[in-house]
mmCIF file of C-alpha atoms in Angstrom:
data_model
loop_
_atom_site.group_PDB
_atom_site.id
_atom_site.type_symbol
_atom_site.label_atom_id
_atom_site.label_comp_id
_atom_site.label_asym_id
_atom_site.label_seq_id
_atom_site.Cartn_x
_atom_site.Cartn_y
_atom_site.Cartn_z
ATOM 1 C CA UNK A 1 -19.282 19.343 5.894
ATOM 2 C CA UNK A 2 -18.745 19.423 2.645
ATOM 3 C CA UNK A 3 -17.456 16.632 1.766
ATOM 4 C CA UNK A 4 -18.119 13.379 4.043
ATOM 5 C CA UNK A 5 -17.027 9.592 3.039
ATOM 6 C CA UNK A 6 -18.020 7.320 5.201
ATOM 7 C CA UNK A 7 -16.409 3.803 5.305
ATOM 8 C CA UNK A 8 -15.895 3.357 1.356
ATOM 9 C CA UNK A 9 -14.381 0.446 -0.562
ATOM 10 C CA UNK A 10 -13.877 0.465 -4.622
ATOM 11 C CA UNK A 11 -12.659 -3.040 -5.694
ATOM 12 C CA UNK A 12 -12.061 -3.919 -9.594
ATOM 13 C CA UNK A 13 -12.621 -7.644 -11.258
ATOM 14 C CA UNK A 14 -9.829 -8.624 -13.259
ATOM 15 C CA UNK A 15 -9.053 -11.110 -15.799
ATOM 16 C CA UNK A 16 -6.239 -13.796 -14.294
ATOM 17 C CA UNK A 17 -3.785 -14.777 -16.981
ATOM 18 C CA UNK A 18 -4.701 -18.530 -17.882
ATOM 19 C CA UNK A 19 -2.203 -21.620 -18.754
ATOM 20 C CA UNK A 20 -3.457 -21.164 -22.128
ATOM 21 C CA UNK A 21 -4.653 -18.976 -24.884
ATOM 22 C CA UNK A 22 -8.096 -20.598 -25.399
ATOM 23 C CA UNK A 23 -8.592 -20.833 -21.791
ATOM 24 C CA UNK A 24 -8.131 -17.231 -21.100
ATOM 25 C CA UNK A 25 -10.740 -16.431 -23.975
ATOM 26 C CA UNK A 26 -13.328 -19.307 -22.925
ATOM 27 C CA UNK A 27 -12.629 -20.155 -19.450
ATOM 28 C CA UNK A 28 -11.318 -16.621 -18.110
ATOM 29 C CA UNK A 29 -10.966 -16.638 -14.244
ATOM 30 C CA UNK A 30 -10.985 -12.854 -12.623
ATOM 31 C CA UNK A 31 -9.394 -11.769 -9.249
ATOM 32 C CA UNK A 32 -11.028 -9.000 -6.989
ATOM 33 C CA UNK A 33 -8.387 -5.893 -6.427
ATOM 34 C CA UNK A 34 -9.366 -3.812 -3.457
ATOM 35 C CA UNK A 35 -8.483 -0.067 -4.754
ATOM 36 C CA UNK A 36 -9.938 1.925 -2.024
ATOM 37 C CA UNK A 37 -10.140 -0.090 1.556
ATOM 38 C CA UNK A 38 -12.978 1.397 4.821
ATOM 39 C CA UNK A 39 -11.717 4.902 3.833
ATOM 40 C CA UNK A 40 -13.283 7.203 6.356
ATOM 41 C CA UNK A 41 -13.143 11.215 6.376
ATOM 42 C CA UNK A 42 -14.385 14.468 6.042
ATOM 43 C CA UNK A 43 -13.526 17.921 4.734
ATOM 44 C CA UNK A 44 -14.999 21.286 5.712
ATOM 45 C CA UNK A 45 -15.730 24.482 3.960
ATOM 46 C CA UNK A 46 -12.758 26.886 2.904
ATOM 47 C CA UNK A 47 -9.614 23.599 3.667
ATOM 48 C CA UNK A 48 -7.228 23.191 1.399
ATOM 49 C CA UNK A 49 -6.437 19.116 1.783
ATOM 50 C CA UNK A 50 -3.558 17.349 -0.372
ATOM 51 C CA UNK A 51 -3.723 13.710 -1.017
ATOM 52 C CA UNK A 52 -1.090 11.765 -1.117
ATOM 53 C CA UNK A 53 -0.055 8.254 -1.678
ATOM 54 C CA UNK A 54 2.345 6.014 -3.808
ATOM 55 C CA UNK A 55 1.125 4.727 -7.501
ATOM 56 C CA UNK A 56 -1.659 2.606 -7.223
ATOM 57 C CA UNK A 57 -2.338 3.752 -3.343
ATOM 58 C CA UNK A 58 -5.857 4.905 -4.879
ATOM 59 C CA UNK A 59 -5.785 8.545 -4.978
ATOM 60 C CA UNK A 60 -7.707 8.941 -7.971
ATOM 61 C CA UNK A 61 -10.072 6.378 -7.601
ATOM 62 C CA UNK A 62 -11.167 8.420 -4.251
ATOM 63 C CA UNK A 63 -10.935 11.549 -6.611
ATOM 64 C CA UNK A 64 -13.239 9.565 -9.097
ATOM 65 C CA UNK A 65 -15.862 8.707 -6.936
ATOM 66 C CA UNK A 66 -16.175 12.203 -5.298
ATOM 67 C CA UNK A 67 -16.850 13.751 -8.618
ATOM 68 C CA UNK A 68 -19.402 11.311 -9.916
ATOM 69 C CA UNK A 69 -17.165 9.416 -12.528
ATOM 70 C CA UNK A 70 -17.286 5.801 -10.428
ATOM 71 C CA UNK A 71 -19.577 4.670 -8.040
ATOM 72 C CA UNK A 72 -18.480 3.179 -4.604
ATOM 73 C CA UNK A 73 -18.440 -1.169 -3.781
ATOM 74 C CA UNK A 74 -20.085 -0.282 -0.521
ATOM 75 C CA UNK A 75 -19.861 2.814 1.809
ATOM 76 C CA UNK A 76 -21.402 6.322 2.003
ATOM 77 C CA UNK A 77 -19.773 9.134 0.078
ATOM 78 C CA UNK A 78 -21.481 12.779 0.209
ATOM 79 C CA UNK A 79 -20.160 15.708 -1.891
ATOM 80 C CA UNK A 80 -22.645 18.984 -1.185
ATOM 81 C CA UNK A 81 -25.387 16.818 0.884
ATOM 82 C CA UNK A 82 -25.714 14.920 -2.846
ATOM 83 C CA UNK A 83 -24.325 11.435 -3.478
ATOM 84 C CA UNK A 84 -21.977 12.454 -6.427
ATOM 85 C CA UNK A 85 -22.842 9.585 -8.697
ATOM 86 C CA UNK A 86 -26.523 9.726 -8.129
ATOM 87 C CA UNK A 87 -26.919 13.337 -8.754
ATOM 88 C CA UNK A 88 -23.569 14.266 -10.776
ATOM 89 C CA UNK A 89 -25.370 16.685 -13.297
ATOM 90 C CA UNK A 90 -26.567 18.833 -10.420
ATOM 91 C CA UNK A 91 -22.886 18.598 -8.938
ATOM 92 C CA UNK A 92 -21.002 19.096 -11.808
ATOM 93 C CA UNK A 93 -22.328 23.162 -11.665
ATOM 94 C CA UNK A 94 -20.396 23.012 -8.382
ATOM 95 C CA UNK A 95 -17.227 20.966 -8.805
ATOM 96 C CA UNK A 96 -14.379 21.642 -11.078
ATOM 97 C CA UNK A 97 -12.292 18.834 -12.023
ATOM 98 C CA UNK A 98 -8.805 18.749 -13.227
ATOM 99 C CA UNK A 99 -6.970 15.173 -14.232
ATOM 100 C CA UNK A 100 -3.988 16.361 -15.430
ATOM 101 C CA UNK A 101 -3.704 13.749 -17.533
ATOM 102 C CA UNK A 102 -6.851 14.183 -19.293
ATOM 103 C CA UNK A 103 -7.762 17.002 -21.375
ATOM 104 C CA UNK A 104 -11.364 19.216 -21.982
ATOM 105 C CA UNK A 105 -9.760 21.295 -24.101
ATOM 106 C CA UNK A 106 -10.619 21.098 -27.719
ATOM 107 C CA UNK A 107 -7.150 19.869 -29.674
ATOM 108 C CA UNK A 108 -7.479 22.075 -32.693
ATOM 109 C CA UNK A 109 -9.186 25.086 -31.380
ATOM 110 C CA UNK A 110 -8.269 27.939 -29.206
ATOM 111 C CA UNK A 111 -8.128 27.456 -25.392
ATOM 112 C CA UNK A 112 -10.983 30.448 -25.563
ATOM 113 C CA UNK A 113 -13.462 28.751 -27.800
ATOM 114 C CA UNK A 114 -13.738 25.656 -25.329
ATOM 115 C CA UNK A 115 -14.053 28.406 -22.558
ATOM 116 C CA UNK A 116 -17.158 30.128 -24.363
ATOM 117 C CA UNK A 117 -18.539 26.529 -25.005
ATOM 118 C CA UNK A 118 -18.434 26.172 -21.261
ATOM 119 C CA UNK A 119 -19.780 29.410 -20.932
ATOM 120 C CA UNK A 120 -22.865 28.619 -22.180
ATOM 121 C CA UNK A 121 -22.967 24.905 -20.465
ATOM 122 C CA UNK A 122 -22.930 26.560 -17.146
ATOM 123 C CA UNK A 123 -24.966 29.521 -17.312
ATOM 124 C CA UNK A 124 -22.160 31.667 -16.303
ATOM 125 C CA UNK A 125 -23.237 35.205 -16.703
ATOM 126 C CA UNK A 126 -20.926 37.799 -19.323
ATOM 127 C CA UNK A 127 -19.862 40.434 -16.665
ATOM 128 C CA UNK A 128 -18.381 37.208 -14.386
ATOM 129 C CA UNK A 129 -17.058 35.053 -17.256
ATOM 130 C CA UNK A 130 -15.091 38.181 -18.670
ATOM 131 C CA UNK A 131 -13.938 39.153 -14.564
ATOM 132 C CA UNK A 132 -12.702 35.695 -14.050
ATOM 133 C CA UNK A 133 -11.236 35.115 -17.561
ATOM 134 C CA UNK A 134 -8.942 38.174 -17.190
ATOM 135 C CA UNK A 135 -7.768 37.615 -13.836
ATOM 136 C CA UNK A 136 -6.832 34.040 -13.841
ATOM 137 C CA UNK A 137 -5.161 34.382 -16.598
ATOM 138 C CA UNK A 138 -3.211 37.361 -15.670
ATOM 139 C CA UNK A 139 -2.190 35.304 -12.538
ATOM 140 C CA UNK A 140 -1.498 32.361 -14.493
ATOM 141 C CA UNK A 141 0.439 34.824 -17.685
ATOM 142 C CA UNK A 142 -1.829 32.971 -20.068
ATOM 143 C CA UNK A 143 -2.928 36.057 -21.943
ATOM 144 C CA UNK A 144 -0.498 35.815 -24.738
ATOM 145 C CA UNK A 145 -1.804 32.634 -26.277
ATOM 146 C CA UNK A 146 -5.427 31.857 -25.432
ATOM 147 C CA UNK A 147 -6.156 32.309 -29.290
ATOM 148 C CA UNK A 148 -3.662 29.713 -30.816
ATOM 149 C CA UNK A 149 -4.988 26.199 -30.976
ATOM 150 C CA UNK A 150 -4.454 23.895 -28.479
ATOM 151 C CA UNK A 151 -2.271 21.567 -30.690
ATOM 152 C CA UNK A 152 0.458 24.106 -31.015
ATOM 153 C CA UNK A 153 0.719 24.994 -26.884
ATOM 154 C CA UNK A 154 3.630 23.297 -24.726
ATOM 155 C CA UNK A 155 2.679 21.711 -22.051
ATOM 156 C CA UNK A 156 2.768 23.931 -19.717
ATOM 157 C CA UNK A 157 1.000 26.706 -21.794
ATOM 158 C CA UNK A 158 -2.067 23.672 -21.868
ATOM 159 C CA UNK A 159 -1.795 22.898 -18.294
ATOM 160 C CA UNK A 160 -2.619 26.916 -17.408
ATOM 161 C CA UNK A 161 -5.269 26.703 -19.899
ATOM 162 C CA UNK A 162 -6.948 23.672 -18.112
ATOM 163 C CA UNK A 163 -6.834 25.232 -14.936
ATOM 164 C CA UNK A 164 -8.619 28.657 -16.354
ATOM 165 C CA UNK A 165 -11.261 26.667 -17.543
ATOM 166 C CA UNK A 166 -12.138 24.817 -14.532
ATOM 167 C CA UNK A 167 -12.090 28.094 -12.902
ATOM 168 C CA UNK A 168 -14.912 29.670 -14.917
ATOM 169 C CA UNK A 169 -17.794 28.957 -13.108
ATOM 170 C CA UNK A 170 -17.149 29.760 -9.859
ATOM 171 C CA UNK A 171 -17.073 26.127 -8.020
ATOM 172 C CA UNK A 172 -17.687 25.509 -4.485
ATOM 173 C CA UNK A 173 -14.906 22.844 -4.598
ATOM 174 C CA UNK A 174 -11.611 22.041 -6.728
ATOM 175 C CA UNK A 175 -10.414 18.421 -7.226
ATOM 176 C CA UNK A 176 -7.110 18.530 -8.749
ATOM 177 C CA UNK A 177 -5.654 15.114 -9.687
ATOM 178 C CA UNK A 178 -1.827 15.794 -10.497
ATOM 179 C CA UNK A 179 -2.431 19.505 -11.812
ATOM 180 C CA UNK A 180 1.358 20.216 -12.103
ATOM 181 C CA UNK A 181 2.538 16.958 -13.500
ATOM 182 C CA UNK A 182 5.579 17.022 -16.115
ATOM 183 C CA UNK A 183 5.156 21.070 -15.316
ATOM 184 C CA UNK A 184 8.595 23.025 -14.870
ATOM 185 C CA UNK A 185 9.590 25.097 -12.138
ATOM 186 C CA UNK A 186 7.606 28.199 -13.157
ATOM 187 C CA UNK A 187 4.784 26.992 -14.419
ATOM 188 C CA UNK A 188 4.419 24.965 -10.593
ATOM 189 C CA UNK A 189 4.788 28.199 -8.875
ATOM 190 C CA UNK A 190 2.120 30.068 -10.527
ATOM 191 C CA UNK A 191 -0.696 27.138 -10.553
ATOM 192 C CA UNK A 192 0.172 27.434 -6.708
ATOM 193 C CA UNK A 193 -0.019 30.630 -6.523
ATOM 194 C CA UNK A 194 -3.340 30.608 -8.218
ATOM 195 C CA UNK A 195 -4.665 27.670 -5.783
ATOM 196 C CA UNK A 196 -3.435 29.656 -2.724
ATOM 197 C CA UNK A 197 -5.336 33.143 -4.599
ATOM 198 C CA UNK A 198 -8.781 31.381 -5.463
ATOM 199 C CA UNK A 199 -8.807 29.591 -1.473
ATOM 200 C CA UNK A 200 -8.134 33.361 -0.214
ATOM 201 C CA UNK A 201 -10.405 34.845 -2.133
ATOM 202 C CA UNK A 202 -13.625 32.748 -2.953
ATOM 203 C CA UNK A 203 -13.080 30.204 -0.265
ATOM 204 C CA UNK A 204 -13.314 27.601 -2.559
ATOM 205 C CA UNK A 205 -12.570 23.995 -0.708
ATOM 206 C CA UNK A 206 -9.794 21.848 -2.859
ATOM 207 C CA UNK A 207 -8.895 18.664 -2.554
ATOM 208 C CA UNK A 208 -5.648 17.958 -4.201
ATOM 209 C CA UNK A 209 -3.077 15.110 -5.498
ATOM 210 C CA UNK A 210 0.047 15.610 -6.377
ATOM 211 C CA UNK A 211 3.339 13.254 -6.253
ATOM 212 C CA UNK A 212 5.146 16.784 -5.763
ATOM 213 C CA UNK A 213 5.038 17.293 -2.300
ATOM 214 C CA UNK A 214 6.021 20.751 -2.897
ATOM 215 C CA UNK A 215 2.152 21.333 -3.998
ATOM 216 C CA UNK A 216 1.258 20.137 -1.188
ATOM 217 C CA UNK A 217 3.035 21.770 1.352
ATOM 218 C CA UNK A 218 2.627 25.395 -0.625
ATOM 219 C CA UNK A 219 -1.104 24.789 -0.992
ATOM 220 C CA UNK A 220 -2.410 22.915 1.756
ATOM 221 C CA UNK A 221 -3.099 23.179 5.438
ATOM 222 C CA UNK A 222 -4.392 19.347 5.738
ATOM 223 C CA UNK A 223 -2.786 16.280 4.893
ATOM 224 C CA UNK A 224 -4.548 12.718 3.725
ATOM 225 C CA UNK A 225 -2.244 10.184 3.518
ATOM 226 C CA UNK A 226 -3.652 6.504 1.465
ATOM 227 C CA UNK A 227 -1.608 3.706 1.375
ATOM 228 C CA UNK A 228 -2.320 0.547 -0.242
ATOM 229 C CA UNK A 229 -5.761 1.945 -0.532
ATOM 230 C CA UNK A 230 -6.324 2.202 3.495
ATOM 231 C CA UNK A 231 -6.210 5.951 5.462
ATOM 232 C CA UNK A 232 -2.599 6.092 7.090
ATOM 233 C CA UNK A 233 -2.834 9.674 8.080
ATOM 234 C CA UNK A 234 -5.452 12.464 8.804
ATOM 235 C CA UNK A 235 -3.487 15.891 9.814
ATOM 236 C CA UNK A 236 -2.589 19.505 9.618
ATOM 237 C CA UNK A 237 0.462 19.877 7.331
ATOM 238 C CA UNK A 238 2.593 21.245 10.191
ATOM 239 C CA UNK A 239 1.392 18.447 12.440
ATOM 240 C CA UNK A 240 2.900 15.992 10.387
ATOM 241 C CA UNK A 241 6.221 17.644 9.301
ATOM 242 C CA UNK A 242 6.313 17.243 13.550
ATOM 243 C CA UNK A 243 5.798 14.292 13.878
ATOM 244 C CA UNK A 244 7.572 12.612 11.055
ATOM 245 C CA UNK A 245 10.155 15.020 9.927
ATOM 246 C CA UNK A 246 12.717 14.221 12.786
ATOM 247 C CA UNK A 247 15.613 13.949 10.579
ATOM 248 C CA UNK A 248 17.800 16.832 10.369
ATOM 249 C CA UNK A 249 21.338 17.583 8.708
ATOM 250 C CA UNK A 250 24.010 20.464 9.483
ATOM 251 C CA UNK A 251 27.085 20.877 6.866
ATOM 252 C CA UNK A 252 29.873 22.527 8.896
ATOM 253 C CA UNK A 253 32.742 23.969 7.159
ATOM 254 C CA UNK A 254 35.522 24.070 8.789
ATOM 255 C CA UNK A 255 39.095 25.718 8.465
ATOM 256 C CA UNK A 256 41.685 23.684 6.533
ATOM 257 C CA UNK A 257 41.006 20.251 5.335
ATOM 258 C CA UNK A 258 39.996 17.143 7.252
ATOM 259 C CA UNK A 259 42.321 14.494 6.632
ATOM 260 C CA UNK A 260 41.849 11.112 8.709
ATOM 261 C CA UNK A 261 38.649 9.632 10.633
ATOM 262 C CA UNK A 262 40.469 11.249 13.724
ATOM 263 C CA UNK A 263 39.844 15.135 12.779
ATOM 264 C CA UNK A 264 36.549 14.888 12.945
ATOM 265 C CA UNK A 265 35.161 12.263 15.391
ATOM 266 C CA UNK A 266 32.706 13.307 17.583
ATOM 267 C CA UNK A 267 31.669 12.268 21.095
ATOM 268 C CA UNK A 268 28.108 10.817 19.714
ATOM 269 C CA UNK A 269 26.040 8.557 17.139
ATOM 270 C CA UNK A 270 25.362 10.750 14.102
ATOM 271 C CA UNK A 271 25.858 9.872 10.266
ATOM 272 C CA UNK A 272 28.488 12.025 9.801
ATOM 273 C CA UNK A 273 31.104 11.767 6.115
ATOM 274 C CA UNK A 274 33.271 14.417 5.212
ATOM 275 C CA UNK A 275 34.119 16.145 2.220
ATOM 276 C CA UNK A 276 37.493 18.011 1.837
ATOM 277 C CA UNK A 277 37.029 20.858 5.016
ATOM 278 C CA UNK A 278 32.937 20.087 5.251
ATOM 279 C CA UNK A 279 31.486 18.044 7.304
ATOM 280 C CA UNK A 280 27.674 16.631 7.219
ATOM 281 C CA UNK A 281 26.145 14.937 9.975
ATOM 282 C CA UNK A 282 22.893 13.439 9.729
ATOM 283 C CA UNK A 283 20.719 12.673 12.621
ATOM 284 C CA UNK A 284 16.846 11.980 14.471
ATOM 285 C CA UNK A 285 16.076 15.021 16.332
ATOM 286 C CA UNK A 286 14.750 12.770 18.813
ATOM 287 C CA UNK A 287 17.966 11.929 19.797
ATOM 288 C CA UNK A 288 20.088 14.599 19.331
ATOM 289 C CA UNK A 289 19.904 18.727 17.904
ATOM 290 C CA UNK A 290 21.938 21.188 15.477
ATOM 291 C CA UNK A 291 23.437 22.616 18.678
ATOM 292 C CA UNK A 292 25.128 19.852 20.548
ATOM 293 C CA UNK A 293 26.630 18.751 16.938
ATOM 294 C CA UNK A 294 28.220 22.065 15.951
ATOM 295 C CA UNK A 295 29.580 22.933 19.617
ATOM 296 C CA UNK A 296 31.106 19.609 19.356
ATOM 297 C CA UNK A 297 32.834 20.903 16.303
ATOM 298 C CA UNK A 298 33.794 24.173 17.909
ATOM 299 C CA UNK A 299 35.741 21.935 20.551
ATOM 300 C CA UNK A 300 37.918 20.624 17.586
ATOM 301 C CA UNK A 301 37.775 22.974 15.035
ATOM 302 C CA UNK A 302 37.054 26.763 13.936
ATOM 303 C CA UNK A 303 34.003 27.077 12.285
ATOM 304 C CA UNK A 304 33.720 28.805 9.161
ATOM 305 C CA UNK A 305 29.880 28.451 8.196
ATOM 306 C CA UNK A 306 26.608 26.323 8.781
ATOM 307 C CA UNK A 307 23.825 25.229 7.247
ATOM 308 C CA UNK A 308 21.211 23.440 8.771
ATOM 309 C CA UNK A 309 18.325 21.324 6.362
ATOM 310 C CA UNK A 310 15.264 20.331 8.286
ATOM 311 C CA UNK A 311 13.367 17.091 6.323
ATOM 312 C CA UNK A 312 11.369 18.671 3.653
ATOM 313 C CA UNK A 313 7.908 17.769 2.674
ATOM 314 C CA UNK A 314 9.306 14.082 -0.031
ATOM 315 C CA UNK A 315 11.314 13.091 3.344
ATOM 316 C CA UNK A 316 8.026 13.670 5.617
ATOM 317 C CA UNK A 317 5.961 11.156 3.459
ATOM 318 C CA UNK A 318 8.732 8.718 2.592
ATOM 319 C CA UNK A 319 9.381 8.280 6.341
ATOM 320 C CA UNK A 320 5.575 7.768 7.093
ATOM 321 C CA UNK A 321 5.324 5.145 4.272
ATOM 322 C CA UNK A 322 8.353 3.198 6.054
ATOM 323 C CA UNK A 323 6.402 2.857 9.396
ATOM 324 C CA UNK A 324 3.315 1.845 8.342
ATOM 325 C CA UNK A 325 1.355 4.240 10.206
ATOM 326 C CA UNK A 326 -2.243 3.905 10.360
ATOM 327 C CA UNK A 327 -4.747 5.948 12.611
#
C-alpha cells in the first residue's frame, strides 16, 4: 500500500474568548478542537481516490499530514513505507502537492523560470523535463503564456501553471487540495482531463479534494467521505451513486396545457408540480421507477417527450451527509 493511516487524530489548542481584555492577554484559557477523529484507511498503487467533506470536515488537515506539513496527535500514518513528517525531504522527490490556494510559483517571474528552479531541486534530467514540459502543457493549452510573469496570468492561466509544475518530476503520488477552485468550465475540464491522462499513463496514485463533485466523479474510481473529522464512507464511486443516489426525476411533456390538480393526479406518492403542459415528478427509486410514472401519464395523457435525471454526484454526497452514515 501506498498510502496507509492507521487510527489518526489531529486536534488544535485554541484561545477561548475571555470576559475581558486583560484576561484574554494574561489569563488566556484554550479549548482542544478535534480536526481529524480515529481516521482509518488505505490507498493502493495506480487509485484515483477523491475526498470529500463539508468546510471544516478536515480534508486538508488529512492532506497536510500525508505530505509532511503537520504531524499527527496520535495514530500511524505511512506515505511510501516513510512516516511523511519524519522523513519529508526524502518524500517530497515523490509527492507533488497542489493547495490551490497556495502558490509555488514565483509572482513576478515567468511560470518557466520557477519550473527550471525546480528542475534543478529535483534532479530531473533535460531529455524528461523538456518531454513532460511540452506535453502537459499541450494538454493543459498553457503554451501561449509560460513566459509572461505570473502577476499578469488570470486565474485560470495560474492554476494550469501550478499543475505543470507539480508534474515535473515524475511523482509516485498527487495530492490535490481544491485544484479547480474559482476555475471556469474549461479550465475544469482540461485539469481533469490531465488527472485522468497522467493516472493512464504513469500510474501515478492521487488523492484528491474538491467541493466540485464533478472532479470527483470524472477523476476518481474511490470515494472517502470525512465528516466532522470522522470516516463516513469508504467506496467505489459507482458503489455509492447506488447506494445513495435513489432519487430520480422524469419531466413529461404533455399535449395541451394542464390546468387544475385533477389533469394530472396520479395513482401514487411522488413530488410531482406542474408547469404549463410539463410535468416533474420527483421520487426514491426505492419506492417507485421512471416507468410506472410515465405509463401512468400515458393513461391520462399523450406524451410528447421525456427526460429522465438520475441524482448526480452534489445530490449523492448531500444525501449521505443527511443520514449520518458511518462505516
Amino acid at each position: 500500500k501506498e498510502i496507509v493511516l492507521e487510527k489518526v487524530c489531529r486536534s488544535y489548542r485554541v484561545p477561548v474568548k475571555g470576559s475581558s481584555f486583560l484576561e484574554y492577554l494574561f489569563r488566556r484559557k484554550y479549548k482542544q478542537i478535534e480536526a481529524v477523529r480515529d481516521i482509518s484507511f488505505e490507498i493502493s498503487a495506480g487509485e484515483t481516490v477523491g475526498l470529500v467533506g463539508p468546510n471544516g470536515a478536515g480534508k486538508s488537515t488529512t492532506i497536510k499530514m500525508l505530505t509532511g506539513v503537520l504531524t499527527t496527535s496520535s495514530g500511524n500514518i505511512r506515505v511510501l513505507g516513510r512516516d511523511p513528517f519524519a522523513d519529508r525531504k526524502e518524500n517530497a522527490r515523490q509527492i507533488g502537492v497542489l493547495f490551490g490556494q497556495r502558490s509555488q510559483l514565483w509572482w513576478d517571474l515567468p511560470p518557466e523560470d520557477t519550473f527550471q528552479v525546480l528542475k534543478r531541486v529535483y534532479k530531473i534530467p533535460e531529455a524528461v523535463y523538456q518531454e513532460n514540459l511540452k506535453k502537459y502543457a499541450e494538454i493543459l493549452g498553457a503554451q501561449d503564456f509560460l513566459r509572461q510573469p505570473v502577476r499578469q496570468l488570470s486565474l485560470g492561466q495560474r492554476m494550469r501553471a501550478e499543475i505543470l509544475a507539480v508534474l515535473l518530476h515524475n511523482p509516485k503520488i498527487l495530492f490535490l487540495d481544491e485544484p479547480t477552485i474559482g476555475l471556469d468550465v474549461a479550465v475544469k475540464k482540461q485539469i481533469r482531463n490531465l488527472l485522468r491522462v497522467i493516472n493512464r499513463e504513469t500510474g501515478a496514485t492521487i488523492l484528491l479534494t474538491s467541493h466540485d463533485m464533478k472532479d470527483i466523479d470524472s477523476v476518481c474510481d474511490r470515494m472517502i467521505v470525512i465528516d466532522h473529522g470522522k470516516l463516513a464512507v469508504d467506496d467505489a464511486v459507482e458503489n455509492v451513486k447506488k447506494k445513495y443516489g435513489t432519487k430520480e426525476t422524469v419531466e413529461i411533456e404533455v399535449e395541451g396545457d394542464l390546468n387544475s390538480p385533477g389533469d394530472f393526479a396520479l395513482p401514487f406518492r411522488a413530488g410531482c408540480e406542474i408547469e404549463g403542459n410539463l410535468i416533474r415528478c420527483s421520487y426514491d427509486r426505492k419506492d417507485l421507477n421512471a416507468a410506472a410514472v410515465i405509463q401512468a401519464v400515458m393513461d391520462r395523457h399523450k406524451i410528447m417527450d421525456v427526460k429522465v435525471k438520475e441524482a448526480d454526484i452534489d445530490d449523492v454526497v448531500e444525501e449521505i451527509y443527511k443520514e449520518g452514515a458511518e462505516i
